[in-house]
Amino acid sequence: MLRIKQIRQKACFLLLLMATVLASAQEESDAAVTQEDFPAVTQEDFPAVTAQKKHSFFLSAGPILMVNTDSSKKSAPSPIMFSGGLGATLFQHLPVSFQPRLSFFMHYYLWDGENARPAEIENRTATVLSFLLDLNAVKIFRYKKHTFQAGGGLGILARFGILANGLEESESGSSKTNTNSDDLSSINNWFWSGARFLYPDATFCWLYDLPNGWKAGVSTQVYIPLGSIADGRGLDGMLITIGGRLEI
């Protein structure tokens, strides 16, 4: 009886030892598979999800001020108009980016016998449609969720006058020496003579990163009237705009 009991104890001991060895072998096998088949993953194995886009597009809108140094006559004081536009920021991965933009605004004009001037509604001759094309180079600075853009370039102001609503072509114009039709022709010719369509400009913009990946902020531009400076009229016709911007 004692003999049988000793044999049972030895058998249990052997079974326990075998189970321990098998468990240890299984753990070593699992560890080997984890290390060899599933190596450690680092940040370098994946492209950065926040990589900066090379190109983006934006919408802008806001008031634009036109400086009128001849407001002592019947022309309007420096008018404030509403401007809306769209553009793009191209080659953002380069040290300097290219930023074209096209904006639109409109206002009334009259002919004073020598120059086209912004006009009040009661003295208007032409309703002028204005398209401003910016061709700018900008430097981009980024800090956390903030983006700053600063630069400058050349603005091309294309203006086209049509006879204001309620006026007749044969009626006496604002200059009192010609008809409305003659004054309208003089206004349109004036826009495209003497480099009056060229506006060197400076621009600055601040944008904040939105959760959806877009950016929103404000921008401002100052446009210098090259034609007025050449005519000796200084900054007459200078444009200053500030408005909101949404970049996608």
JSON list of C-alpha atoms in Angstrom, two decimals:
[
{"chain": "A", "resi": 1, "resn": "MET", "atom": "CA", "xyz": [0.00, 0.00, 0.00]},
{"chain": "A", "resi": 2, "resn": "LEU", "atom": "CA", "xyz": [2.80, 2.35, 0.88]},
{"chain": "A", "resi": 3, "resn": "ARG", "atom": "CA", "xyz": [4.49, 1.41, -2.35]},
{"chain": "A", "resi": 4, "resn": "ILE", "atom": "CA", "xyz": [1.43, 2.40, -4.41]},
{"chain": "A", "resi": 5, "resn": "LYS", "atom": "CA", "xyz": [1.13, 5.72, -2.59]},
{"chain": "A", "resi": 6, "resn": "GLN", "atom": "CA", "xyz": [4.77, 6.59, -3.33]},
{"chain": "A", "resi": 7, "resn": "ILE", "atom": "CA", "xyz": [4.25, 5.73, -7.02]},
{"chain": "A", "resi": 8, "resn": "ARG", "atom": "CA", "xyz": [1.19, 8.06, -7.15]},
{"chain": "A", "resi": 9, "resn": "GLN", "atom": "CA", "xyz": [3.14, 10.91, -5.55]},
{"chain": "A", "resi": 10, "resn": "LYS", "atom": "CA", "xyz": [5.96, 10.51, -8.04]},
{"chain": "A", "resi": 11, "resn": "ALA", "atom": "CA", "xyz": [3.46, 10.44, -10.96]},
{"chain": "A", "resi": 12, "resn": "CYS", "atom": "CA", "xyz": [1.77, 13.65, -9.75]},
{"chain": "A", "resi": 13, "resn": "PHE", "atom": "CA", "xyz": [5.16, 15.32, -9.36]},
{"chain": "A", "resi": 14, "resn": "LEU", "atom": "CA", "xyz": [6.13, 14.34, -12.91]},
{"chain": "A", "resi": 15, "resn": "LEU", "atom": "CA", "xyz": [2.81, 15.58, -14.33]},
{"chain": "A", "resi": 16, "resn": "LEU", "atom": "CA", "xyz": [3.21, 18.92, -12.50]},
{"chain": "A", "resi": 17, "resn": "LEU", "atom": "CA", "xyz": [6.78, 19.28, -13.78]},
{"chain": "A", "resi": 18, "resn": "MET", "atom": "CA", "xyz": [5.70, 18.55, -17.36]},
{"chain": "A", "resi": 19, "resn": "ALA", "atom": "CA", "xyz": [2.87, 21.08, -17.17]},
{"chain": "A", "resi": 20, "resn": "THR", "atom": "CA", "xyz": [5.28, 23.73, -15.88]},
{"chain": "A", "resi": 21, "resn": "VAL", "atom": "CA", "xyz": [7.75, 23.04, -18.70]},
{"chain": "A", "resi": 22, "resn": "LEU", "atom": "CA", "xyz": [5.00, 23.16, -21.36]},
{"chain": "A", "resi": 23, "resn": "ALA", "atom": "CA", "xyz": [3.64, 26.46, -20.02]},
{"chain": "A", "resi": 24, "resn": "SER", "atom": "CA", "xyz": [7.12, 28.00, -19.99]},
{"chain": "A", "resi": 25, "resn": "ALA", "atom": "CA", "xyz": [7.74, 26.85, -23.57]},
{"chain": "A", "resi": 26, "resn": "GLN", "atom": "CA", "xyz": [4.42, 28.33, -24.72]},
{"chain": "A", "resi": 27, "resn": "GLU", "atom": "CA", "xyz": [5.23, 31.74, -23.17]},
{"chain": "A", "resi": 28, "resn": "GLU", "atom": "CA", "xyz": [8.63, 31.80, -24.85]},
{"chain": "A", "resi": 29, "resn": "SER", "atom": "CA", "xyz": [7.01, 30.91, -28.19]},
{"chain": "A", "resi": 30, "resn": "ASP", "atom": "CA", "xyz": [4.42, 33.70, -27.85]},
{"chain": "A", "resi": 31, "resn": "ALA", "atom": "CA", "xyz": [7.17, 36.21, -26.97]},
{"chain": "A", "resi": 32, "resn": "ALA", "atom": "CA", "xyz": [9.18, 35.16, -30.02]},
{"chain": "A", "resi": 33, "resn": "VAL", "atom": "CA", "xyz": [6.19, 35.60, -32.33]},
{"chain": "A", "resi": 34, "resn": "THR", "atom": "CA", "xyz": [5.42, 39.03, -30.89]},
{"chain": "A", "resi": 35, "resn": "GLN", "atom": "CA", "xyz": [8.94, 40.31, -31.36]},
{"chain": "A", "resi": 36, "resn": "GLU", "atom": "CA", "xyz": [9.65, 38.87, -34.79]},
{"chain": "A", "resi": 37, "resn": "ASP", "atom": "CA", "xyz": [6.28, 38.99, -36.53]},
{"chain": "A", "resi": 38, "resn": "PHE", "atom": "CA", "xyz": [5.11, 42.26, -34.99]},
{"chain": "A", "resi": 39, "resn": "PRO", "atom": "CA", "xyz": [8.08, 44.61, -34.64]},
{"chain": "A", "resi": 40, "resn": "ALA", "atom": "CA", "xyz": [7.78, 47.87, -32.77]},
{"chain": "A", "resi": 41, "resn": "VAL", "atom": "CA", "xyz": [6.14, 50.64, -34.84]},
{"chain": "A", "resi": 42, "resn": "THR", "atom": "CA", "xyz": [7.60, 54.12, -34.75]},
{"chain": "A", "resi": 43, "resn": "GLN", "atom": "CA", "xyz": [6.32, 57.52, -35.96]},
{"chain": "A", "resi": 44, "resn": "GLU", "atom": "CA", "xyz": [8.67, 57.29, -38.92]},
{"chain": "A", "resi": 45, "resn": "ASP", "atom": "CA", "xyz": [6.72, 54.30, -40.31]},
{"chain": "A", "resi": 46, "resn": "PHE", "atom": "CA", "xyz": [3.72, 56.53, -41.07]},
{"chain": "A", "resi": 47, "resn": "PRO", "atom": "CA", "xyz": [3.52, 59.85, -42.95]},
{"chain": "A", "resi": 48, "resn": "ALA", "atom": "CA", "xyz": [2.54, 62.78, -40.78]},
{"chain": "A", "resi": 49, "resn": "VAL", "atom": "CA", "xyz": [-1.21, 63.30, -40.94]},
{"chain": "A", "resi": 50, "resn": "THR", "atom": "CA", "xyz": [-0.70, 66.99, -40.40]},
{"chain": "A", "resi": 51, "resn": "ALA", "atom": "CA", "xyz": [1.51, 67.49, -43.44]},
{"chain": "A", "resi": 52, "resn": "GLN", "atom": "CA", "xyz": [1.02, 70.94, -44.88]},
{"chain": "A", "resi": 53, "resn": "LYS", "atom": "CA", "xyz": [-0.92, 71.12, -48.14]},
{"chain": "A", "resi": 54, "resn": "LYS", "atom": "CA", "xyz": [0.95, 72.46, -51.16]},
{"chain": "A", "resi": 55, "resn": "HIS", "atom": "CA", "xyz": [-2.06, 74.40, -52.44]},
{"chain": "A", "resi": 56, "resn": "SER", "atom": "CA", "xyz": [-5.19, 75.83, -50.86]},
{"chain": "A", "resi": 57, "resn": "PHE", "atom": "CA", "xyz": [-8.13, 78.00, -51.91]},
{"chain": "A", "resi": 58, "resn": "PHE", "atom": "CA", "xyz": [-9.88, 80.78, -50.05]},
{"chain": "A", "resi": 59, "resn": "LEU", "atom": "CA", "xyz": [-12.87, 83.11, -50.03]},
{"chain": "A", "resi": 60, "resn": "SER", "atom": "CA", "xyz": [-12.67, 86.69, -48.77]},
{"chain": "A", "resi": 61, "resn": "ALA", "atom": "CA", "xyz": [-15.19, 89.45, -48.07]},
{"chain": "A", "resi": 62, "resn": "GLY", "atom": "CA", "xyz": [-15.21, 92.83, -46.39]},
{"chain": "A", "resi": 63, "resn": "PRO", "atom": "CA", "xyz": [-15.26, 96.62, -46.82]},
{"chain": "A", "resi": 64, "resn": "ILE", "atom": "CA", "xyz": [-12.89, 98.47, -49.13]},
{"chain": "A", "resi": 65, "resn": "LEU", "atom": "CA", "xyz": [-12.08, 102.17, -48.78]},
{"chain": "A", "resi": 66, "resn": "MET", "atom": "CA", "xyz": [-11.17, 104.33, -51.78]},
{"chain": "A", "resi": 67, "resn": "VAL", "atom": "CA", "xyz": [-9.33, 107.53, -50.87]},
{"chain": "A", "resi": 68, "resn": "ASN", "atom": "CA", "xyz": [-10.76, 110.56, -52.71]},
{"chain": "A", "resi": 69, "resn": "THR", "atom": "CA", "xyz": [-8.70, 113.71, -52.26]},
{"chain": "A", "resi": 70, "resn": "ASP", "atom": "CA", "xyz": [-11.14, 115.75, -54.38]},
{"chain": "A", "resi": 71, "resn": "SER", "atom": "CA", "xyz": [-14.12, 115.42, -52.05]},
{"chain": "A", "resi": 72, "resn": "SER", "atom": "CA", "xyz": [-14.43, 119.24, -51.79]},
{"chain": "A", "resi": 73, "resn": "LYS", "atom": "CA", "xyz": [-16.19, 119.22, -55.18]},
{"chain": "A", "resi": 74, "resn": "LYS", "atom": "CA", "xyz": [-19.47, 117.51, -55.90]},
{"chain": "A", "resi": 75, "resn": "SER", "atom": "CA", "xyz": [-17.76, 114.12, -55.99]},
{"chain": "A", "resi": 76, "resn": "ALA", "atom": "CA", "xyz": [-18.35, 111.81, -53.05]},
{"chain": "A", "resi": 77, "resn": "PRO", "atom": "CA", "xyz": [-16.21, 111.72, -49.92]},
{"chain": "A", "resi": 78, "resn": "SER", "atom": "CA", "xyz": [-13.91, 108.73, -49.77]},
{"chain": "A", "resi": 79, "resn": "PRO", "atom": "CA", "xyz": [-16.41, 105.93, -50.42]},
{"chain": "A", "resi": 80, "resn": "ILE", "atom": "CA", "xyz": [-16.55, 102.62, -48.59]},
{"chain": "A", "resi": 81, "resn": "MET", "atom": "CA", "xyz": [-17.72, 99.72, -50.73]},
{"chain": "A", "resi": 82, "resn": "PHE", "atom": "CA", "xyz": [-18.26, 96.02, -50.12]},
{"chain": "A", "resi": 83, "resn": "SER", "atom": "CA", "xyz": [-15.81, 93.65, -51.76]},
{"chain": "A", "resi": 84, "resn": "GLY", "atom": "CA", "xyz": [-15.98, 89.90, -52.23]},
{"chain": "A", "resi": 85, "resn": "GLY", "atom": "CA", "xyz": [-13.40, 87.65, -53.80]},
{"chain": "A", "resi": 86, "resn": "LEU", "atom": "CA", "xyz": [-11.74, 84.29, -54.17]},
{"chain": "A", "resi": 87, "resn": "GLY", "atom": "CA", "xyz": [-8.15, 83.18, -54.59]},
{"chain": "A", "resi": 88, "resn": "ALA", "atom": "CA", "xyz": [-5.54, 80.54, -53.98]},
{"chain": "A", "resi": 89, "resn": "THR", "atom": "CA", "xyz": [-2.28, 80.12, -52.09]},
{"chain": "A", "resi": 90, "resn": "LEU", "atom": "CA", "xyz": [0.01, 78.05, -54.31]},
{"chain": "A", "resi": 91, "resn": "PHE", "atom": "CA", "xyz": [3.33, 76.29, -53.61]},
{"chain": "A", "resi": 92, "resn": "GLN", "atom": "CA", "xyz": [3.09, 76.56, -49.83]},
{"chain": "A", "resi": 93, "resn": "HIS", "atom": "CA", "xyz": [5.95, 74.08, -49.46]},
{"chain": "A", "resi": 94, "resn": "LEU", "atom": "CA", "xyz": [8.38, 76.59, -51.03]},
{"chain": "A", "resi": 95, "resn": "PRO", "atom": "CA", "xyz": [10.08, 79.45, -49.16]},
{"chain": "A", "resi": 96, "resn": "VAL", "atom": "CA", "xyz": [7.81, 81.97, -50.94]},
{"chain": "A", "resi": 97, "resn": "SER", "atom": "CA", "xyz": [4.27, 81.17, -52.10]},
{"chain": "A", "resi": 98, "resn": "PHE", "atom": "CA", "xyz": [2.26, 82.61, -55.00]},
{"chain": "A", "resi": 99, "resn": "GLN", "atom": "CA", "xyz": [-1.15, 84.04, -54.09]},
{"chain": "A", "resi": 100, "resn": "PRO", "atom": "CA", "xyz": [-3.45, 85.23, -56.89]},
{"chain": "A", "resi": 101, "resn": "ARG", "atom": "CA", "xyz": [-6.85, 86.66, -55.96]},
{"chain": "A", "resi": 102, "resn": "LEU", "atom": "CA", "xyz": [-9.77, 88.17, -57.87]},
{"chain": "A", "resi": 103, "resn": "SER", "atom": "CA", "xyz": [-12.23, 90.44, -56.05]},
{"chain": "A", "resi": 104, "resn": "PHE", "atom": "CA", "xyz": [-15.24, 92.47, -57.14]},
{"chain": "A", "resi": 105, "resn": "PHE", "atom": "CA", "xyz": [-16.92, 95.69, -56.00]},
{"chain": "A", "resi": 106, "resn": "MET", "atom": "CA", "xyz": [-18.97, 98.51, -57.58]},
{"chain": "A", "resi": 107, "resn": "HIS", "atom": "CA", "xyz": [-19.64, 102.23, -57.14]},
{"chain": "A", "resi": 108, "resn": "TYR", "atom": "CA", "xyz": [-20.98, 105.34, -58.87]},
{"chain": "A", "resi": 109, "resn": "TYR", "atom": "CA", "xyz": [-18.72, 107.72, -60.85]},
{"chain": "A", "resi": 110, "resn": "LEU", "atom": "CA", "xyz": [-19.01, 111.13, -62.51]},
{"chain": "A", "resi": 111, "resn": "TRP", "atom": "CA", "xyz": [-16.84, 113.06, -64.98]},
{"chain": "A", "resi": 112, "resn": "ASP", "atom": "CA", "xyz": [-15.65, 116.46, -63.74]},
{"chain": "A", "resi": 113, "resn": "GLY", "atom": "CA", "xyz": [-14.25, 117.56, -67.09]},
{"chain": "A", "resi": 114, "resn": "GLU", "atom": "CA", "xyz": [-10.74, 116.22, -66.40]},
{"chain": "A", "resi": 115, "resn": "ASN", "atom": "CA", "xyz": [-10.97, 113.14, -64.21]},
{"chain": "A", "resi": 116, "resn": "ALA", "atom": "CA", "xyz": [-13.37, 110.38, -63.25]},
{"chain": "A", "resi": 117, "resn": "ARG", "atom": "CA", "xyz": [-14.45, 110.78, -59.62]},
{"chain": "A", "resi": 118, "resn": "PRO", "atom": "CA", "xyz": [-16.49, 108.70, -57.16]},
{"chain": "A", "resi": 119, "resn": "ALA", "atom": "CA", "xyz": [-20.01, 110.18, -57.02]},
{"chain": "A", "resi": 120, "resn": "GLU", "atom": "CA", "xyz": [-23.00, 110.36, -54.73]},
{"chain": "A", "resi": 121, "resn": "ILE", "atom": "CA", "xyz": [-26.13, 108.76, -56.12]},
{"chain": "A", "resi": 122, "resn": "GLU", "atom": "CA", "xyz": [-27.72, 112.12, -57.03]},
{"chain": "A", "resi": 123, "resn": "ASN", "atom": "CA", "xyz": [-24.68, 113.18, -59.12]},
{"chain": "A", "resi": 124, "resn": "ARG", "atom": "CA", "xyz": [-23.88, 109.82, -60.69]},
{"chain": "A", "resi": 125, "resn": "THR", "atom": "CA", "xyz": [-23.26, 109.26, -64.37]},
{"chain": "A", "resi": 126, "resn": "ALA", "atom": "CA", "xyz": [-21.88, 105.74, -64.46]},
{"chain": "A", "resi": 127, "resn": "THR", "atom": "CA", "xyz": [-22.27, 102.58, -62.43]},
{"chain": "A", "resi": 128, "resn": "VAL", "atom": "CA", "xyz": [-18.77, 101.14, -62.45]},
{"chain": "A", "resi": 129, "resn": "LEU", "atom": "CA", "xyz": [-18.07, 97.43, -62.11]},
{"chain": "A", "resi": 130, "resn": "SER", "atom": "CA", "xyz": [-14.58, 96.89, -60.67]},
{"chain": "A", "resi": 131, "resn": "PHE", "atom": "CA", "xyz": [-12.54, 93.69, -60.83]},
{"chain": "A", "resi": 132, "resn": "LEU", "atom": "CA", "xyz": [-9.29, 93.70, -58.86]},
{"chain": "A", "resi": 133, "resn": "LEU", "atom": "CA", "xyz": [-6.73, 91.01, -59.69]},
{"chain": "A", "resi": 134, "resn": "ASP", "atom": "CA", "xyz": [-3.92, 90.53, -57.15]},
{"chain": "A", "resi": 135, "resn": "LEU", "atom": "CA", "xyz": [-0.68, 88.82, -58.18]},
{"chain": "A", "resi": 136, "resn": "ASN", "atom": "CA", "xyz": [1.20, 88.52, -54.91]},
{"chain": "A", "resi": 137, "resn": "ALA", "atom": "CA", "xyz": [4.18, 86.70, -53.45]},
{"chain": "A", "resi": 138, "resn": "VAL", "atom": "CA", "xyz": [3.74, 85.86, -49.75]},
{"chain": "A", "resi": 139, "resn": "LYS", "atom": "CA", "xyz": [5.88, 84.46, -46.97]},
{"chain": "A", "resi": 140, "resn": "ILE", "atom": "CA", "xyz": [4.08, 82.05, -44.64]},
{"chain": "A", "resi": 141, "resn": "PHE", "atom": "CA", "xyz": [4.86, 81.73, -40.91]},
{"chain": "A", "resi": 142, "resn": "ARG", "atom": "CA", "xyz": [3.21, 79.07, -38.75]},
{"chain": "A", "resi": 143, "resn": "TYR", "atom": "CA", "xyz": [3.00, 78.87, -34.96]},
{"chain": "A", "resi": 144, "resn": "LYS", "atom": "CA", "xyz": [0.92, 76.07, -33.46]},
{"chain": "A", "resi": 145, "resn": "LYS", "atom": "CA", "xyz": [-2.62, 76.68, -34.76]},
{"chain": "A", "resi": 146, "resn": "HIS", "atom": "CA", "xyz": [-1.85, 80.14, -36.14]},
{"chain": "A", "resi": 147, "resn": "THR", "atom": "CA", "xyz": [-0.78, 80.98, -39.68]},
{"chain": "A", "resi": 148, "resn": "PHE", "atom": "CA", "xyz": [0.59, 84.38, -40.69]},
{"chain": "A", "resi": 149, "resn": "GLN", "atom": "CA", "xyz": [1.07, 85.55, -44.27]},
{"chain": "A", "resi": 150, "resn": "ALA", "atom": "CA", "xyz": [2.89, 88.71, -45.36]},
{"chain": "A", "resi": 151, "resn": "GLY", "atom": "CA", "xyz": [3.89, 89.87, -48.80]},
{"chain": "A", "resi": 152, "resn": "GLY", "atom": "CA", "xyz": [3.07, 92.07, -51.74]},
{"chain": "A", "resi": 153, "resn": "GLY", "atom": "CA", "xyz": [2.94, 92.33, -55.49]},
{"chain": "A", "resi": 154, "resn": "LEU", "atom": "CA", "xyz": [0.89, 93.98, -58.20]},
{"chain": "A", "resi": 155, "resn": "GLY", "atom": "CA", "xyz": [-2.82, 94.65, -58.37]},
{"chain": "A", "resi": 156, "resn": "ILE", "atom": "CA", "xyz": [-4.57, 95.18, -61.71]},
{"chain": "A", "resi": 157, "resn": "LEU", "atom": "CA", "xyz": [-7.83, 97.12, -61.38]},
{"chain": "A", "resi": 158, "resn": "ALA", "atom": "CA", "xyz": [-10.16, 96.55, -64.35]},
{"chain": "A", "resi": 159, "resn": "ARG", "atom": "CA", "xyz": [-13.09, 99.01, -64.28]},
{"chain": "A", "resi": 160, "resn": "PHE", "atom": "CA", "xyz": [-16.03, 99.10, -66.69]},
{"chain": "A", "resi": 161, "resn": "GLY", "atom": "CA", "xyz": [-18.65, 101.86, -66.53]},
{"chain": "A", "resi": 162, "resn": "ILE", "atom": "CA", "xyz": [-22.24, 101.54, -67.71]},
{"chain": "A", "resi": 163, "resn": "LEU", "atom": "CA", "xyz": [-24.81, 104.33, -67.76]},
{"chain": "A", "resi": 164, "resn": "ALA", "atom": "CA", "xyz": [-26.44, 104.59, -64.35]},
{"chain": "A", "resi": 165, "resn": "ASN", "atom": "CA", "xyz": [-30.04, 103.48, -64.04]},
{"chain": "A", "resi": 166, "resn": "GLY", "atom": "CA", "xyz": [-32.58, 106.24, -64.69]},
{"chain": "A", "resi": 167, "resn": "LEU", "atom": "CA", "xyz": [-30.30, 108.39, -66.90]},
{"chain": "A", "resi": 168, "resn": "GLU", "atom": "CA", "xyz": [-30.66, 109.07, -70.61]},
{"chain": "A", "resi": 169, "resn": "GLU", "atom": "CA", "xyz": [-27.63, 109.09, -72.94]},
{"chain": "A", "resi": 170, "resn": "SER", "atom": "CA", "xyz": [-28.73, 112.34, -74.58]},
{"chain": "A", "resi": 171, "resn": "GLU", "atom": "CA", "xyz": [-29.19, 114.26, -71.32]},
{"chain": "A", "resi": 172, "resn": "SER", "atom": "CA", "xyz": [-26.61, 116.76, -70.09]},
{"chain": "A", "resi": 173, "resn": "GLY", "atom": "CA", "xyz": [-23.85, 115.01, -68.18]},
{"chain": "A", "resi": 174, "resn": "SER", "atom": "CA", "xyz": [-22.29, 115.85, -64.83]},
{"chain": "A", "resi": 175, "resn": "SER", "atom": "CA", "xyz": [-19.66, 117.99, -66.56]},
{"chain": "A", "resi": 176, "resn": "LYS", "atom": "CA", "xyz": [-22.49, 120.15, -68.03]},
{"chain": "A", "resi": 177, "resn": "THR", "atom": "CA", "xyz": [-20.54, 120.48, -71.28]},
{"chain": "A", "resi": 178, "resn": "ASN", "atom": "CA", "xyz": [-21.24, 117.02, -72.70]},
{"chain": "A", "resi": 179, "resn": "THR", "atom": "CA", "xyz": [-24.03, 114.47, -72.72]},
{"chain": "A", "resi": 180, "resn": "ASN", "atom": "CA", "xyz": [-24.17, 111.51, -70.38]},
{"chain": "A", "resi": 181, "resn": "SER", "atom": "CA", "xyz": [-23.00, 109.32, -73.25]},
{"chain": "A", "resi": 182, "resn": "ASP", "atom": "CA", "xyz": [-19.93, 111.51, -73.78]},
{"chain": "A", "resi": 183, "resn": "ASP", "atom": "CA", "xyz": [-19.12, 111.57, -70.06]},
{"chain": "A", "resi": 184, "resn": "LEU", "atom": "CA", "xyz": [-19.47, 107.78, -69.87]},
{"chain": "A", "resi": 185, "resn": "SER", "atom": "CA", "xyz": [-17.00, 107.38, -72.73]},
{"chain": "A", "resi": 186, "resn": "SER", "atom": "CA", "xyz": [-14.55, 109.78, -71.03]},
{"chain": "A", "resi": 187, "resn": "ILE", "atom": "CA", "xyz": [-14.82, 107.86, -67.74]},
{"chain": "A", "resi": 188, "resn": "ASN", "atom": "CA", "xyz": [-14.03, 104.51, -69.37]},
{"chain": "A", "resi": 189, "resn": "ASN", "atom": "CA", "xyz": [-11.10, 105.97, -71.33]},
{"chain": "A", "resi": 190, "resn": "TRP", "atom": "CA", "xyz": [-9.73, 107.55, -68.15]},
{"chain": "A", "resi": 191, "resn": "PHE", "atom": "CA", "xyz": [-9.72, 104.20, -66.33]},
{"chain": "A", "resi": 192, "resn": "TRP", "atom": "CA", "xyz": [-7.34, 102.67, -68.88]},
{"chain": "A", "resi": 193, "resn": "SER", "atom": "CA", "xyz": [-5.01, 105.62, -69.51]},
{"chain": "A", "resi": 194, "resn": "GLY", "atom": "CA", "xyz": [-1.96, 106.84, -67.59]},
{"chain": "A", "resi": 195, "resn": "ALA", "atom": "CA", "xyz": [-1.37, 103.50, -65.80]},
{"chain": "A", "resi": 196, "resn": "ARG", "atom": "CA", "xyz": [-4.47, 104.12, -63.64]},
{"chain": "A", "resi": 197, "resn": "PHE", "atom": "CA", "xyz": [-5.18, 100.41, -63.62]},
{"chain": "A", "resi": 198, "resn": "LEU", "atom": "CA", "xyz": [-1.87, 99.50, -61.92]},
{"chain": "A", "resi": 199, "resn": "TYR", "atom": "CA", "xyz": [-1.86, 99.19, -58.14]},
{"chain": "A", "resi": 200, "resn": "PRO", "atom": "CA", "xyz": [1.24, 97.84, -56.35]},
{"chain": "A", "resi": 201, "resn": "ASP", "atom": "CA", "xyz": [0.06, 96.40, -53.06]},
{"chain": "A", "resi": 202, "resn": "ALA", "atom": "CA", "xyz": [1.08, 95.03, -49.67]},
{"chain": "A", "resi": 203, "resn": "THR", "atom": "CA", "xyz": [-0.86, 92.29, -47.88]},
{"chain": "A", "resi": 204, "resn": "PHE", "atom": "CA", "xyz": [-1.03, 90.71, -44.42]},
{"chain": "A", "resi": 205, "resn": "CYS", "atom": "CA", "xyz": [-3.20, 87.85, -43.21]},
{"chain": "A", "resi": 206, "resn": "TRP", "atom": "CA", "xyz": [-3.79, 85.92, -39.98]},
{"chain": "A", "resi": 207, "resn": "LEU", "atom": "CA", "xyz": [-5.54, 82.52, -39.98]},
{"chain": "A", "resi": 208, "resn": "TYR", "atom": "CA", "xyz": [-6.52, 80.07, -37.25]},
{"chain": "A", "resi": 209, "resn": "ASP", "atom": "CA", "xyz": [-6.81, 76.30, -37.74]},
{"chain": "A", "resi": 210, "resn": "LEU", "atom": "CA", "xyz": [-10.36, 74.97, -37.47]},
{"chain": "A", "resi": 211, "resn": "PRO", "atom": "CA", "xyz": [-11.18, 71.41, -36.29]},
{"chain": "A", "resi": 212, "resn": "ASN", "atom": "CA", "xyz": [-12.29, 70.36, -39.81]},
{"chain": "A", "resi": 213, "resn": "GLY", "atom": "CA", "xyz": [-8.93, 71.28, -41.34]},
{"chain": "A", "resi": 214, "resn": "TRP", "atom": "CA", "xyz": [-10.01, 74.66, -42.74]},
{"chain": "A", "resi": 215, "resn": "LYS", "atom": "CA", "xyz": [-8.58, 78.00, -41.64]},
{"chain": "A", "resi": 216, "resn": "ALA", "atom": "CA", "xyz": [-10.39, 81.25, -40.82]},
{"chain": "A", "resi": 217, "resn": "GLY", "atom": "CA", "xyz": [-9.16, 84.73, -40.02]},
{"chain": "A", "resi": 218, "resn": "VAL", "atom": "CA", "xyz": [-8.73, 88.27, -41.31]},
{"chain": "A", "resi": 219, "resn": "SER", "atom": "CA", "xyz": [-6.65, 89.87, -44.03]},
{"chain": "A", "resi": 220, "resn": "THR", "atom": "CA", "xyz": [-5.81, 93.42, -45.03]},
{"chain": "A", "resi": 221, "resn": "GLN", "atom": "CA", "xyz": [-4.41, 94.93, -48.22]},
{"chain": "A", "resi": 222, "resn": "VAL", "atom": "CA", "xyz": [-3.17, 98.40, -49.17]},
{"chain": "A", "resi": 223, "resn": "TYR", "atom": "CA", "xyz": [-3.08, 99.35, -52.87]},
{"chain": "A", "resi": 224, "resn": "ILE", "atom": "CA", "xyz": [-0.97, 102.27, -54.08]},
{"chain": "A", "resi": 225, "resn": "PRO", "atom": "CA", "xyz": [-2.38, 104.18, -57.12]},
{"chain": "A", "resi": 226, "resn": "LEU", "atom": "CA", "xyz": [0.52, 104.29, -59.56]},
{"chain": "A", "resi": 227, "resn": "GLY", "atom": "CA", "xyz": [-1.38, 106.42, -62.07]},
{"chain": "A", "resi": 228, "resn": "SER", "atom": "CA", "xyz": [-2.31, 109.08, -59.51]},
{"chain": "A", "resi": 229, "resn": "ILE", "atom": "CA", "xyz": [1.27, 109.35, -58.29]},
{"chain": "A", "resi": 230, "resn": "ALA", "atom": "CA", "xyz": [2.45, 109.75, -61.89]},
{"chain": "A", "resi": 231, "resn": "ASP", "atom": "CA", "xyz": [-0.18, 112.50, -62.41]},
{"chain": "A", "resi": 232, "resn": "GLY", "atom": "CA", "xyz": [0.99, 114.39, -59.33]},
{"chain": "A", "resi": 233, "resn": "ARG", "atom": "CA", "xyz": [-2.22, 113.68, -57.40]},
{"chain": "A", "resi": 234, "resn": "GLY", "atom": "CA", "xyz": [-0.47, 111.68, -54.71]},
{"chain": "A", "resi": 235, "resn": "LEU", "atom": "CA", "xyz": [-2.49, 108.93, -53.07]},
{"chain": "A", "resi": 236, "resn": "ASP", "atom": "CA", "xyz": [-5.79, 109.89, -54.66]},
{"chain": "A", "resi": 237, "resn": "GLY", "atom": "CA", "xyz": [-7.53, 106.60, -55.48]},
{"chain": "A", "resi": 238, "resn": "MET", "atom": "CA", "xyz": [-5.59, 104.52, -52.93]},
{"chain": "A", "resi": 239, "resn": "LEU", "atom": "CA", "xyz": [-7.48, 101.40, -51.84]},
{"chain": "A", "resi": 240, "resn": "ILE", "atom": "CA", "xyz": [-7.50, 99.95, -48.32]},
{"chain": "A", "resi": 241, "resn": "THR", "atom": "CA", "xyz": [-9.38, 96.77, -47.55]},
{"chain": "A", "resi": 242, "resn": "ILE", "atom": "CA", "xyz": [-9.85, 94.61, -44.47]},
{"chain": "A", "resi": 243, "resn": "GLY", "atom": "CA", "xyz": [-12.09, 91.59, -44.27]},
{"chain": "A", "resi": 244, "resn": "GLY", "atom": "CA", "xyz": [-12.64, 88.00, -43.31]},
{"chain": "A", "resi": 245, "resn": "ARG", "atom": "CA", "xyz": [-11.01, 85.03, -45.02]},
{"chain": "A", "resi": 246, "resn": "LEU", "atom": "CA", "xyz": [-11.92, 81.35, -45.11]},
{"chain": "A", "resi": 247, "resn": "GLU", "atom": "CA", "xyz": [-9.27, 78.97, -46.48]},
{"chain": "A", "resi": 248, "resn": "ILE", "atom": "CA", "xyz": [-10.08, 75.43, -47.54]}
]
